[in-house]
Coordinates of C-alpha atoms in Angstrom, one line a residue:
X1 CA 117.4 156.7 52.4
X2 CA 116.2 157.5 56.0
X3 CA 113.5 155.4 57.5
X4 CA 110.2 156.9 58.5
X5 CA 108.4 156.0 61.8
X6 CA 106.1 153.9 59.7
X7 CA 109.1 151.8 58.6
X8 CA 110.2 151.4 62.2
X9 CA 106.7 150.4 63.2
X10 CA 106.6 147.7 60.5
X11 CA 110.1 146.5 61.4
X12 CA 109.1 146.2 65.0
X13 CA 105.9 144.3 64.3
X14 CA 107.7 141.9 62.0
X15 CA 110.1 141.1 64.8
X16 CA 107.2 139.6 66.8
X17 CA 106.6 135.9 66.4
X18 CA 103.0 134.9 65.5
X19 CA 102.1 134.2 69.1
X20 CA 103.4 137.5 70.4
X21 CA 101.8 139.4 67.4
X22 CA 98.4 138.0 68.4
X23 CA 99.0 139.1 71.9
X24 CA 99.9 142.6 70.6
X25 CA 96.7 142.8 68.6
X26 CA 94.6 141.6 71.6
X27 CA 96.2 144.1 73.9
X28 CA 95.8 146.9 71.4
X29 CA 92.1 146.3 71.2
X30 CA 91.8 146.7 75.0
X31 CA 94.1 149.7 75.3
X32 CA 92.6 153.2 75.9
X33 CA 93.4 155.8 73.2
X34 CA 93.3 159.6 73.5
X35 CA 90.0 161.2 73.0
X36 CA 91.0 162.9 69.7
X37 CA 91.7 159.6 68.1
X38 CA 89.2 157.0 67.0
X39 CA 89.7 153.4 67.7
X40 CA 90.7 151.0 64.9
X41 CA 87.8 148.7 64.2
X42 CA 88.2 145.4 66.0
X43 CA 87.5 143.3 62.9
X44 CA 90.3 145.0 61.0
X45 CA 92.7 144.4 63.8
X46 CA 91.9 140.7 64.0
X47 CA 92.5 140.2 60.3
X48 CA 95.6 142.4 60.0
X49 CA 99.1 141.2 59.3
X50 CA 102.2 143.2 60.4
X51 CA 102.2 145.3 57.2
X52 CA 98.5 146.1 57.4
X53 CA 98.8 146.6 61.2
X54 CA 101.5 149.3 60.8
X55 CA 99.4 151.0 58.1
X56 CA 96.3 151.0 60.3
X57 CA 98.2 152.5 63.2
X58 CA 99.6 155.3 61.1
X59 CA 96.3 156.0 59.4
X60 CA 94.2 156.1 62.5
X61 CA 96.7 157.7 64.9
X62 CA 99.4 159.4 62.9
X63 CA 103.0 158.5 63.2
X64 CA 103.7 160.3 66.5
X65 CA 100.9 158.8 68.5
X66 CA 101.1 155.4 66.7
X67 CA 104.7 155.1 67.9
X68 CA 103.8 156.0 71.5
X69 CA 100.8 153.7 71.5
X70 CA 102.9 150.8 70.1
X71 CA 105.5 151.4 72.8
X72 CA 102.8 151.3 75.4
X73 CA 101.4 148.0 74.1
X74 CA 104.8 146.4 73.7
X75 CA 105.6 147.2 77.3
X76 CA 102.2 145.8 78.4
X77 CA 103.0 142.4 76.7
X78 CA 106.6 142.4 78.2
X79 CA 108.3 143.1 74.9
X80 CA 110.6 145.6 76.5
X81 CA 113.6 145.0 74.2
X82 CA 111.6 145.6 71.1
X83 CA 110.1 148.7 72.7
X84 CA 113.6 150.0 73.5
X85 CA 114.7 149.5 69.9
X86 CA 111.7 151.2 68.5
X87 CA 112.1 154.0 71.0
X88 CA 115.8 154.5 70.1
X89 CA 115.1 154.4 66.4
X90 CA 112.3 157.0 66.6
X91 CA 114.4 159.2 68.8
X92 CA 117.1 159.4 66.2
X93 CA 114.5 160.2 63.5
X94 CA 112.1 162.5 65.4
X95 CA 114.7 164.5 67.3
X96 CA 114.8 166.0 70.8
X97 CA 111.1 166.9 70.7
X98 CA 110.1 163.3 70.9
X99 CA 112.7 162.6 73.6
X100 CA 111.3 165.4 75.8
X101 CA 107.7 164.4 75.3
X102 CA 107.9 160.6 75.7
X103 CA 111.1 159.9 77.6
X104 CA 109.9 161.8 80.7
X105 CA 106.5 160.1 80.6
X106 CA 108.1 156.7 80.4
X107 CA 110.4 157.6 83.3
X108 CA 107.6 158.6 85.7
X109 CA 105.2 155.9 84.6
X110 CA 107.2 152.7 84.9
X111 CA 110.0 153.5 87.3
X112 CA 111.0 150.0 88.8
X113 CA 112.1 149.2 92.4
X114 CA 115.6 150.4 93.2
X115 CA 117.8 148.5 95.6
X116 CA 119.8 150.1 98.3
X117 CA 123.1 149.6 96.4
X118 CA 121.5 151.1 93.3
X119 CA 120.0 154.0 95.1
X120 CA 123.4 154.9 96.5
X121 CA 124.7 154.9 93.0
X122 CA 122.0 157.3 91.8
X123 CA 122.4 159.7 94.7
X124 CA 126.1 159.7 94.6
X125 CA 126.6 159.9 90.8
X126 CA 128.1 163.0 89.4
X127 CA 125.9 164.8 86.9
X128 CA 128.5 164.4 84.1
X129 CA 128.3 160.6 84.2
X130 CA 126.8 159.0 81.1
X131 CA 123.8 156.7 81.5
X132 CA 123.2 153.6 79.4
X133 CA 119.5 152.9 78.6
X134 CA 120.4 149.3 77.7
X135 CA 122.0 148.6 81.1
X136 CA 118.9 150.0 82.8
X137 CA 116.5 148.0 80.6
X138 CA 118.3 144.8 81.7
X139 CA 117.4 145.7 85.3
X140 CA 113.7 146.0 84.4
X141 CA 113.4 149.7 83.9
X142 CA 111.4 151.1 81.0
X143 CA 113.0 152.4 77.9
X144 CA 114.6 155.8 78.2
X145 CA 115.1 155.7 82.0
X146 CA 118.4 156.7 83.7
X147 CA 121.1 154.0 83.9
X148 CA 121.7 152.9 87.5
X149 CA 125.4 152.2 86.8
X150 CA 128.1 154.7 87.8
X151 CA 129.5 154.1 84.4
X152 CA 128.8 151.8 81.4
X153 CA 131.6 150.1 79.6
X154 CA 129.4 149.2 76.7
X155 CA 130.9 150.7 73.5
X156 CA 127.5 151.0 72.0
X157 CA 126.3 153.3 74.8
X158 CA 128.4 156.2 73.7
X159 CA 127.3 156.1 70.1
X160 CA 123.7 155.1 70.8
X161 CA 123.8 152.6 67.8
X162 CA 123.7 148.9 68.7
X163 CA 124.8 148.1 65.3
X164 CA 127.8 150.4 65.4
X165 CA 130.0 147.9 67.1
X166 CA 130.6 144.3 66.1
X167 CA 131.6 143.4 69.6
X168 CA 129.7 143.3 72.9
X169 CA 130.8 144.3 76.3
X170 CA 130.9 141.5 78.9
X171 CA 130.0 144.1 81.5
X172 CA 126.7 145.1 79.8
X173 CA 123.9 142.5 80.3
X174 CA 121.8 144.6 77.9
X175 CA 124.3 144.1 75.1
X176 CA 124.5 140.3 75.9
X177 CA 120.7 140.0 75.8
X178 CA 120.5 142.1 72.5
X179 CA 123.1 139.9 70.7
X180 CA 121.5 136.7 72.1
X181 CA 118.2 137.7 70.8
X182 CA 119.7 138.5 67.4
X183 CA 121.5 135.2 67.3
X184 CA 118.3 133.3 68.2
X185 CA 116.5 134.7 65.2
X186 CA 114.8 137.7 67.0
X187 CA 112.7 135.5 69.2
X188 CA 110.8 137.3 72.0
X189 CA 112.8 137.6 75.2
X190 CA 111.7 136.0 78.5
X191 CA 109.2 138.4 80.1
X192 CA 110.2 140.0 83.3
X193 CA 107.9 138.9 86.1
X194 CA 105.7 141.7 87.5
X195 CA 104.2 141.8 90.9
X196 CA 100.5 140.9 90.9
X197 CA 99.8 143.3 93.9
X198 CA 101.9 146.2 92.8
X199 CA 101.5 146.4 89.0
X200 CA 104.5 147.6 86.9
X201 CA 106.8 146.6 89.8
X202 CA 109.3 143.9 88.8
X203 CA 109.8 141.0 91.2
X204 CA 113.6 141.1 91.9
X205 CA 113.5 139.9 95.5
X206 CA 112.8 136.6 97.1
X207 CA 111.2 136.1 100.5
X208 CA 112.8 133.0 102.2
X209 CA 110.0 132.9 104.8
X210 CA 107.1 132.7 102.3
X211 CA 109.3 131.1 99.5
X212 CA 108.0 133.5 96.9
X213 CA 109.4 136.2 94.6
X214 CA 108.4 139.7 95.6
X215 CA 108.9 143.3 94.6
X216 CA 110.6 146.1 96.5
X217 CA 107.3 147.5 97.7
X218 CA 106.2 144.0 99.0
X219 CA 109.5 143.8 100.9
X220 CA 108.7 147.0 102.8
X221 CA 105.1 145.9 103.5
X222 CA 103.8 144.7 106.9
X223 CA 103.4 141.2 105.5
X224 CA 107.1 140.7 104.8
X225 CA 108.5 142.9 107.6
X226 CA 111.3 141.1 109.4
X227 CA 111.4 138.3 106.8
X228 CA 114.6 137.1 105.2
X229 CA 114.7 138.8 101.9
X230 CA 117.5 138.7 99.3
X231 CA 118.0 139.3 95.6
X232 CA 116.3 136.8 93.4
X233 CA 119.7 135.8 91.8
X234 CA 121.2 134.8 95.1
X235 CA 118.0 132.9 96.1
X236 CA 117.9 131.2 92.7
X237 CA 121.6 130.2 93.1
X238 CA 121.0 128.8 96.5
X239 CA 117.9 126.9 95.4
X240 CA 119.8 125.5 92.4
X241 CA 122.2 124.0 94.9
X242 CA 119.3 122.6 96.9
X243 CA 117.8 121.2 93.6
X244 CA 121.2 119.7 92.7
X245 CA 121.4 118.1 96.2
X246 CA 117.9 116.7 95.9
X247 CA 118.6 115.5 92.4
X248 CA 121.6 113.6 93.7
X249 CA 119.5 112.2 96.5
X250 CA 116.7 111.2 94.2
X251 CA 119.2 109.7 91.7
X252 CA 120.7 107.7 94.6
X253 CA 117.2 106.6 95.6
X254 CA 116.4 105.7 92.0
X255 CA 119.7 103.7 91.8
X256 CA 118.8 102.0 95.0
X257 CA 115.3 101.3 93.6
X258 CA 116.8 99.8 90.5
X259 CA 119.1 97.7 92.6
X260 CA 116.1 96.6 94.7
X261 CA 114.1 95.8 91.6
X262 CA 117.0 93.8 90.3
X263 CA 117.4 92.1 93.6
X264 CA 113.6 91.4 93.7
X265 CA 113.7 90.1 90.2
X266 CA 116.5 87.8 91.2
X267 CA 114.7 86.6 94.3
X268 CA 111.5 86.1 92.3
X269 CA 113.5 84.1 89.7
X270 CA 115.1 82.1 92.5
X271 CA 111.7 81.4 94.0
X272 CA 110.3 80.4 90.7
X273 CA 113.2 78.0 90.2
X274 CA 112.7 76.6 93.7
X275 CA 109.0 76.2 93.0
X276 CA 109.7 74.4 89.7
X277 CA 112.2 72.2 91.5
X278 CA 109.7 71.4 94.2
X279 CA 107.1 70.7 91.6
X280 CA 109.3 68.3 89.8
X281 CA 110.4 66.7 93.1
X282 CA 106.8 66.2 94.2
X283 CA 105.9 64.8 90.8
X284 CA 108.8 62.4 91.1
X285 CA 107.8 61.4 94.6
X286 CA 104.2 61.0 93.8
X287 CA 105.1 59.1 90.6
X288 CA 107.1 56.7 92.8
X289 CA 104.1 56.3 95.1
X290 CA 101.9 55.7 92.0
X291 CA 104.4 53.2 90.6
X292 CA 104.7 51.4 93.9
X293 CA 100.9 51.3 94.3
X294 CA 100.5 50.0 90.8
X295 CA 103.1 47.3 91.4
X296 CA 101.4 46.3 94.6
X297 CA 98.1 46.3 92.8
X298 CA 99.4 44.1 90.1
X299 CA 101.0 41.7 92.7
X300 CA 97.8 41.6 94.7
X301 CA 95.6 41.1 91.7
X302 CA 97.9 38.4 90.4
X303 CA 97.7 36.6 93.7
X304 CA 94.0 36.8 93.7
X305 CA 94.0 35.6 90.1
X306 CA 96.2 32.7 91.1
X307 CA 94.0 31.7 94.0
X308 CA 91.0 32.0 91.7
X309 CA 92.5 29.7 89.2
X310 CA 93.5 27.2 91.9
X311 CA 89.9 27.3 93.3
X312 CA 88.6 26.7 89.8
X313 CA 90.9 23.7 89.2
X314 CA 90.0 22.2 92.6
X315 CA 86.4 22.8 92.0
X316 CA 86.5 21.2 88.6
X317 CA 88.3 18.1 89.9
X318 CA 85.9 17.7 92.8
X319 CA 82.9 18.2 90.5
X320 CA 84.2 15.4 88.3
X321 CA 84.5 13.0 91.2
X322 CA 81.3 13.9 92.9
X323 CA 79.4 13.7 89.6
X324 CA 80.6 10.1 89.2
X325 CA 79.5 9.2 92.7
X326 CA 76.1 10.8 92.1
X327 CA 75.7 9.0 88.7
X328 CA 76.4 5.6 90.5
X329 CA 73.8 6.4 93.1
X330 CA 71.3 7.4 90.4
X331 CA 71.9 4.0 88.7
X332 CA 71.3 2.0 91.8
X333 CA 68.2 4.1 92.7
X334 CA 66.8 3.4 89.3
X335 CA 67.4 -0.3 89.6
X336 CA 65.8 -0.5 93.1
X337 CA 62.8 1.6 92.0
X338 CA 62.4 -0.8 89.0
X339 CA 62.5 -3.8 91.3
X340 CA 59.7 -2.4 93.4
X341 CA 57.5 -2.4 90.4
X342 CA 58.3 -6.1 89.4
X343 CA 56.3 -9.2 90.3
X344 CA 57.5 -11.3 93.2
X345 CA 59.3 -13.8 91.0
X346 CA 61.1 -11.1 89.0
X347 CA 61.8 -9.0 92.1
X348 CA 63.6 -11.9 93.8
X349 CA 65.8 -12.4 90.8
X350 CA 69.4 -11.0 91.5
X351 CA 68.0 -9.4 94.6
X352 CA 71.1 -10.3 96.6
X353 CA 73.4 -8.6 94.1
X354 CA 71.4 -5.4 94.0
X355 CA 71.1 -5.2 97.7
X356 CA 74.8 -5.9 98.2
X357 CA 75.7 -3.2 95.7
X358 CA 73.3 -0.8 97.4
X359 CA 74.8 -1.4 100.8
X360 CA 78.4 -1.2 99.6
X361 CA 78.1 1.8 97.3
X362 CA 80.7 4.5 98.3
X363 CA 79.5 7.7 100.0
X364 CA 80.0 10.8 97.8
X365 CA 83.3 12.5 98.5
X366 CA 83.0 15.5 100.9
X367 CA 84.5 18.8 99.9
X368 CA 87.8 19.5 101.6
X369 CA 89.7 22.8 101.2
X370 CA 93.3 22.1 100.2
X371 CA 95.8 23.4 102.8
X372 CA 97.7 25.3 100.1
X373 CA 94.6 27.2 99.1
X374 CA 93.9 27.9 102.8
X375 CA 97.3 29.4 103.2
X376 CA 97.1 31.5 100.1
X377 CA 93.6 32.9 101.0
X378 CA 94.8 33.6 104.5
X379 CA 97.8 35.6 103.2
X380 CA 95.5 37.5 100.9
X381 CA 93.2 38.4 103.8
X382 CA 96.2 39.6 105.8
X383 CA 97.5 41.7 102.9
X384 CA 94.0 43.1 102.3
X385 CA 93.7 44.1 106.0
X386 CA 97.2 45.6 105.9
X387 CA 96.5 47.7 102.8
X388 CA 93.2 48.9 104.2
X389 CA 94.8 50.0 107.5
X390 CA 97.8 51.5 105.8
X391 CA 95.6 53.4 103.3
X392 CA 93.4 54.7 106.2
X393 CA 96.4 55.8 108.3
X394 CA 98.0 57.4 105.2
X395 CA 94.9 59.3 104.3
X396 CA 94.1 60.4 107.9
X397 CA 97.7 61.5 108.5
X398 CA 97.9 63.3 105.1
X399 CA 94.6 65.0 105.7
X400 CA 95.6 66.1 109.2
X401 CA 99.1 67.3 108.2
X402 CA 97.7 69.2 105.1
X403 CA 95.0 70.8 107.2
X404 CA 97.7 72.6 109.1
X405 CA 98.7 74.4 105.9
X406 CA 95.1 75.4 105.2
X407 CA 95.0 77.8 108.1
X408 CA 98.4 79.7 107.9
X409 CA 96.9 82.6 109.9
X410 CA 96.7 80.4 113.0
X411 CA 100.5 80.4 113.2
X412 CA 100.5 84.1 112.8
X413 CA 97.8 84.5 115.5
X414 CA 99.7 82.3 117.9
X415 CA 102.6 84.7 117.6
X416 CA 100.5 87.3 119.5
X417 CA 99.8 85.0 122.5
X418 CA 99.1 86.9 125.8
X419 CA 99.0 85.7 129.4
X420 CA 95.2 85.6 130.2
X421 CA 94.0 84.9 133.7
X422 CA 90.5 84.7 135.2
X423 CA 89.1 87.7 137.1
X424 CA 87.6 86.1 140.1
X425 CA 85.8 89.3 141.1
X426 CA 83.5 88.9 138.1
X427 CA 82.7 85.1 138.6
X428 CA 79.2 83.9 139.1
X429 CA 78.8 82.7 142.7
X430 CA 78.5 79.0 141.8
X431 CA 81.7 79.0 139.7
X432 CA 84.9 77.6 141.2
X433 CA 88.0 79.4 140.1
X434 CA 91.3 77.7 140.6
X435 CA 94.0 79.3 142.7
X436 CA 96.2 80.0 139.7
X437 CA 93.3 81.8 138.0
X438 CA 93.6 79.5 135.0
X439 CA 90.7 77.1 135.4
X440 CA 87.0 77.4 136.1
X441 CA 84.2 74.9 136.6
X442 CA 80.6 75.0 137.9
X443 CA 80.4 74.0 141.5
X444 CA 77.5 72.3 143.4
X445 CA 76.7 75.0 145.9
X446 CA 76.2 78.7 145.9
X447 CA 79.2 80.5 147.4
X448 CA 78.5 83.5 149.6
X449 CA 80.7 86.1 147.8
X450 CA 80.6 89.9 147.9
X451 CA 78.0 91.0 145.4
X452 CA 80.0 93.8 143.9
X453 CA 79.1 95.6 140.7
X454 CA 81.6 93.6 138.8
X455 CA 80.1 90.2 139.6
X456 CA 77.6 88.3 137.4
X457 CA 74.6 87.4 139.5
X458 CA 72.4 85.5 137.0
X459 CA 74.6 84.1 134.3
X460 CA 77.3 81.4 134.6
X461 CA 80.1 83.6 133.4
X462 CA 83.5 84.9 134.4
X463 CA 85.6 87.4 132.6
X464 CA 89.3 87.3 131.9
X465 CA 92.1 89.8 132.4
X466 CA 93.8 91.9 131.0
X467 CA 91.5 94.0 128.9
X468 CA 92.4 95.1 125.4
X469 CA 92.2 98.6 123.9
X470 CA 94.4 98.1 120.8
X471 CA 96.8 95.6 119.1
X472 CA 96.6 91.9 118.6
X473 CA 95.8 89.3 121.3
X474 CA 95.6 85.5 121.3
X475 CA 94.9 82.9 123.9
X476 CA 93.8 79.2 124.0
X477 CA 91.3 77.3 126.2
X478 CA 91.2 73.6 126.8
X479 CA 87.6 72.4 126.4
X480 CA 88.3 68.6 126.4
X481 CA 85.2 66.5 126.1
X482 CA 82.8 69.1 127.6
X483 CA 79.3 69.1 126.1
X484 CA 78.6 72.9 126.6
X485 CA 80.7 76.0 126.9
X486 CA 80.9 79.7 125.8
X487 CA 84.2 81.4 124.8
X488 CA 85.1 84.7 123.2
X489 CA 85.4 88.4 124.0
X490 CA 83.0 91.1 125.2
X491 CA 83.0 94.8 126.0
X492 CA 84.3 95.6 129.5
X493 CA 81.3 97.8 130.1
X494 CA 78.6 95.0 129.8
X495 CA 76.1 94.8 132.6
X496 CA 76.8 92.1 135.1
X497 CA 73.3 91.9 136.5
X498 CA 70.3 90.1 135.2
X499 CA 70.1 88.1 132.0
X500 CA 72.1 88.8 128.9
X501 CA 71.6 88.5 125.2
X502 CA 74.6 87.3 123.3
X503 CA 75.1 89.4 120.2
X504 CA 77.6 91.9 118.8
X505 CA 75.0 94.7 119.2
X506 CA 75.1 94.0 123.0
X507 CA 78.9 93.7 123.1
X508 CA 79.4 89.9 122.9
X509 CA 81.4 88.2 120.2
X510 CA 81.3 84.5 121.3
X511 CA 81.1 80.9 120.0
X512 CA 78.8 78.6 121.8
X513 CA 78.7 74.8 122.2
X514 CA 75.1 74.3 123.1
X515 CA 75.2 70.5 123.3
X516 CA 77.3 67.7 122.0
X517 CA 78.5 68.6 118.4
X518 CA 76.1 71.5 118.2
X519 CA 77.9 74.9 117.8
X520 CA 76.8 78.4 116.8
X521 CA 78.3 81.9 116.6
X522 CA 76.5 84.8 118.3
X523 CA 76.0 86.7 115.1
X524 CA 72.6 88.3 114.1
X525 CA 70.9 86.0 113.2
X526 CA 72.9 83.2 115.0
X527 CA 75.2 81.2 112.6
X528 CA 75.1 77.4 112.9
X529 CA 78.6 76.0 112.7
X530 CA 79.4 72.7 111.0
X531 CA 82.5 71.3 112.7
X532 CA 83.7 67.9 111.5
X533 CA 86.4 67.4 114.2
X534 CA 85.1 68.5 117.6
X535 CA 87.7 70.8 119.1
X536 CA 89.6 69.8 122.3
X537 CA 91.2 73.2 122.4
X538 CA 89.9 76.5 121.1
X539 CA 92.0 79.5 120.1
X540 CA 90.7 83.1 120.2
X541 CA 92.4 85.9 118.3
X542 CA 91.4 89.6 118.7
X543 CA 92.6 92.1 116.1
X544 CA 91.5 95.3 117.7
X545 CA 92.7 97.7 114.9
X546 CA 91.1 95.7 112.0
X547 CA 88.0 95.0 114.0
X548 CA 87.9 91.2 113.9
X549 CA 87.7 88.2 116.3
X550 CA 88.6 84.8 115.1
X551 CA 88.1 81.3 116.7
X552 CA 90.3 78.4 115.8
X553 CA 90.0 74.6 116.3
X554 CA 93.5 74.1 117.5
X555 CA 93.0 70.3 117.5
X556 CA 92.2 70.2 113.8
X557 CA 94.2 73.3 112.8
X558 CA 91.2 74.9 111.3
X559 CA 89.2 78.1 111.5
X560 CA 85.8 77.8 113.3
X561 CA 84.4 81.3 112.7
X562 CA 85.5 85.0 112.3
X563 CA 83.6 88.1 113.3
X564 CA 84.5 90.9 110.9
X565 CA 83.8 94.6 110.5
X566 CA 83.5 95.0 114.3
X567 CA 83.4 98.6 115.6
X568 CA 85.5 98.5 118.8
X569 CA 85.4 101.7 120.7
X570 CA 86.2 100.6 124.3
X571 CA 88.2 97.9 126.1
X572 CA 87.5 94.2 125.4
X573 CA 87.8 91.3 127.9
X574 CA 87.9 87.6 127.5
X575 CA 84.7 85.8 128.5
X576 CA 84.3 82.2 129.7
X577 CA 81.3 80.0 130.6
X578 CA 81.8 76.3 131.5
X579 CA 78.0 75.6 131.0
X580 CA 75.7 73.6 133.2
X581 CA 76.4 70.1 134.5
X582 CA 74.2 68.5 131.8
X583 CA 73.4 65.5 134.0
X584 CA 76.9 65.0 135.1
X585 CA 78.4 65.0 131.6
X586 CA 79.7 68.5 131.7
X587 CA 81.5 68.9 135.0
X588 CA 85.0 69.2 133.6
X589 CA 86.6 72.7 133.8
X590 CA 87.6 75.2 131.2
X591 CA 91.3 75.7 131.4
X592 CA 93.4 78.5 129.9
X593 CA 96.5 76.8 128.4
X594 CA 99.9 77.9 127.3
X595 CA 100.0 78.5 123.6
X596 CA 101.7 75.6 121.8
X597 CA 101.5 73.3 124.8
X598 CA 99.7 69.9 124.9
X599 CA 97.6 70.8 127.9
X600 CA 97.3 72.8 131.0
X601 CA 100.3 73.8 133.1

């Protein structure tokens, strides 16, 4: 039994997957219809299934216009293969009238861009050559247009029935797409990309300069004139090669990353093992120290206990003897006191014996320290002094050595040492700058020097050279036993005339020794600095990029102060002030020293 257009409509709509069927309904609601037809109510379209949708189309528009409207909507949602099948089926059933009416309209409404090679084929094709609508659909043309091939080897083209042949021609992309769609369960094909600027034009070219797909009209436009344009298949093939190359590169990088991670894990495990070994080693060494100290403590305590016992025994023996002597004296004293109270006759009785005993009574034994006890106590004193000195030396040495590890950044700063010299042209007239420009002190008389714009005229200051506009810079200054000084850095543009206020806002980042063991930083407000070990040498480190200036007590290997979040926008220069004489206690110079040395050159 022959199928009607309604049957073909239903078959086509049932071919749509749910997502595409919803797109079809949405597009149908927004597609204009001929004036003589009324639009299907939106509510009915939204609730309709394929069977109901086919029935509504035929009921409202009639079979002829329902087919044409369905073809229009299918093309609008890029279901060109389904549109072609519906078109072919309706052609067979409706005859040449439908072909003449709709085929020409389709041809003039959706004619795609034609390449030069294809144009030559159309112009030069003899009129008796057959055209395959499937082949042309594969190139992006609408259903029913003329095939751009000189000839089509597809066996289905001659018969017009895709089901007529069980085989497919390898030369016909349309046949391949048709059979692939059938084998995939009639899933919707990939939509052909359309140009956003020139609607209904398929993007089959690729602009290498703009790296974007374009249509034929775009390629002829002013925007892409002179650009490298080639078929999208060639561009895709080339970019696939580039993708493959990048994939290989990225995979190598990933492999390298995995190797580095493995290497890093190995190093980390090695460091952990070293750390654990050091931990155990330190524990053993410290345990040995603890054990040795405990042994010495026991020996020392035992010696003290022994001396204590000896002293107790000697004391007890002496107490026994002295007690006997005192008891004898007490007895004689009692007898003599009793005699004093007797009458003359009784007093003179045995007077000679009592007086003799009183005169010859032994003197109480004097305390004498045994020589052995003296020697032992002397040895204990010597041990005690030795332990105290050794403990003090050990603690001081340990504290000093460990303090070096508390300021690891000092070693890093010293790696950026620069050769700083004094700029004599900036020195205050009373300052005496050494010939090598490494040392400065306050003189006793005013030197008559040229009063240039660079020279300080009111402040005991001299600047250093070079100036710094970037990078890291470190230098050290020997301050010795001076009682006052100023060290740091300042803007190169500071005024050299009149008084100055030391603060970062005015371009000064300095540390000041105001008097003996009194230090402060020129922050706002000023920061009092507590320094346990007075520095003999001061290190200054400028990190221009980070915006920080740090001061180090090189003597104690400790950080004195750090200015942070500084906004440097111009060159900086080292600044030095040896201070006033302070009654003759501060006449020594400030000396720029070689980093790592023990003193001036």
